[in-house]
Amino acid sequence: MHEWMTDNSHTPYLVVDAELPGVDVPDGYINDGRIVLNVSYSAVEHLQMGNDHISFRARFGGAPFAIHVPVAAVLAIYARETGQGVVFSEGGDSPTDDGDGPDGSGQSRPALKVVK
């Protein structure tokens, strides 16, 4: 998703559960236990996106900060310009939605959805 957004001149943002173990982000930018991070190449340095974690250096309020986010803490990725992206489960293990099916049957809806 990050590569596709970048290739299409969109700005990729990550929504991260900042309360999970192993998440290292600046406390002053956490809101309701979450933080939104601009992960565009113009906003970060030394971006590393692996199967287990995402890390990079970025400035917050002008001060440099080393960011470390376990992949399991990523709740969503979306493009700033369109608001479209993918929402993952609270644990970040797999794409999902957050509740019962539309008819209340307990059946989950499709695994991926567009964020607007």
PDB file of C-alpha atoms in Angstrom, residues 2 5 12 14 19 22-23 27 34 45 54 56-57 59 67 70 74 79-80 86 89-90 96 100 108 112:
ATOM      1  CA  HIS A   2       2.798   2.409   0.906  1.00  0.00           C
ATOM      2  CA  MET A   5       0.406   5.489  -2.597  1.00  0.00           C
ATOM      3  CA  PRO A  12       0.766   7.581   3.135  1.00  0.00           C
ATOM      4  CA  LEU A  14      -0.275   5.109   9.345  1.00  0.00           C
ATOM      5  CA  GLU A  19      -0.335   1.545  23.732  1.00  0.00           C
ATOM      6  CA  GLY A  22       7.252  -2.178  21.547  1.00  0.00           C
ATOM      7  CA  VAL A  23       5.718   1.001  20.097  1.00  0.00           C
ATOM      8  CA  ASP A  27       4.027  10.748  23.828  1.00  0.00           C
ATOM      9  CA  ARG A  34      -3.395   6.239  18.872  1.00  0.00           C
ATOM     10  CA  GLU A  45      14.536   9.382   7.061  1.00  0.00           C
ATOM     11  CA  ILE A  54       8.428  -0.330  10.789  1.00  0.00           C
ATOM     12  CA  PHE A  56      12.269   5.556  10.739  1.00  0.00           C
ATOM     13  CA  ARG A  57      13.447   8.944  11.977  1.00  0.00           C
ATOM     14  CA  ARG A  59      10.788  15.392  13.366  1.00  0.00           C
ATOM     15  CA  ILE A  67      10.107   5.767  15.605  1.00  0.00           C
ATOM     16  CA  PRO A  70       5.658  -3.380  15.488  1.00  0.00           C
ATOM     17  CA  VAL A  74      -0.626  -0.760  12.721  1.00  0.00           C
ATOM     18  CA  ALA A  79      -3.738   8.313   1.651  1.00  0.00           C
ATOM     19  CA  ARG A  80      -4.018  11.841   3.022  1.00  0.00           C
ATOM     20  CA  VAL A  86      -7.008  -0.248   4.491  1.00  0.00           C
ATOM     21  CA  SER A  89      -7.989  -5.372  13.202  1.00  0.00           C
ATOM     22  CA  GLU A  90      -7.138  -3.858  16.596  1.00  0.00           C
ATOM     23  CA  THR A  96     -10.780  -7.117   9.119  1.00  0.00           C
ATOM     24  CA  ASP A 100     -21.111  -7.987  13.396  1.00  0.00           C
ATOM     25  CA  SER A 108     -18.182 -10.632   9.559  1.00  0.00           C
ATOM     26  CA  LEU A 112     -10.821  -5.290   3.440  1.00  0.00           C
TER      27      LEU A 112
END
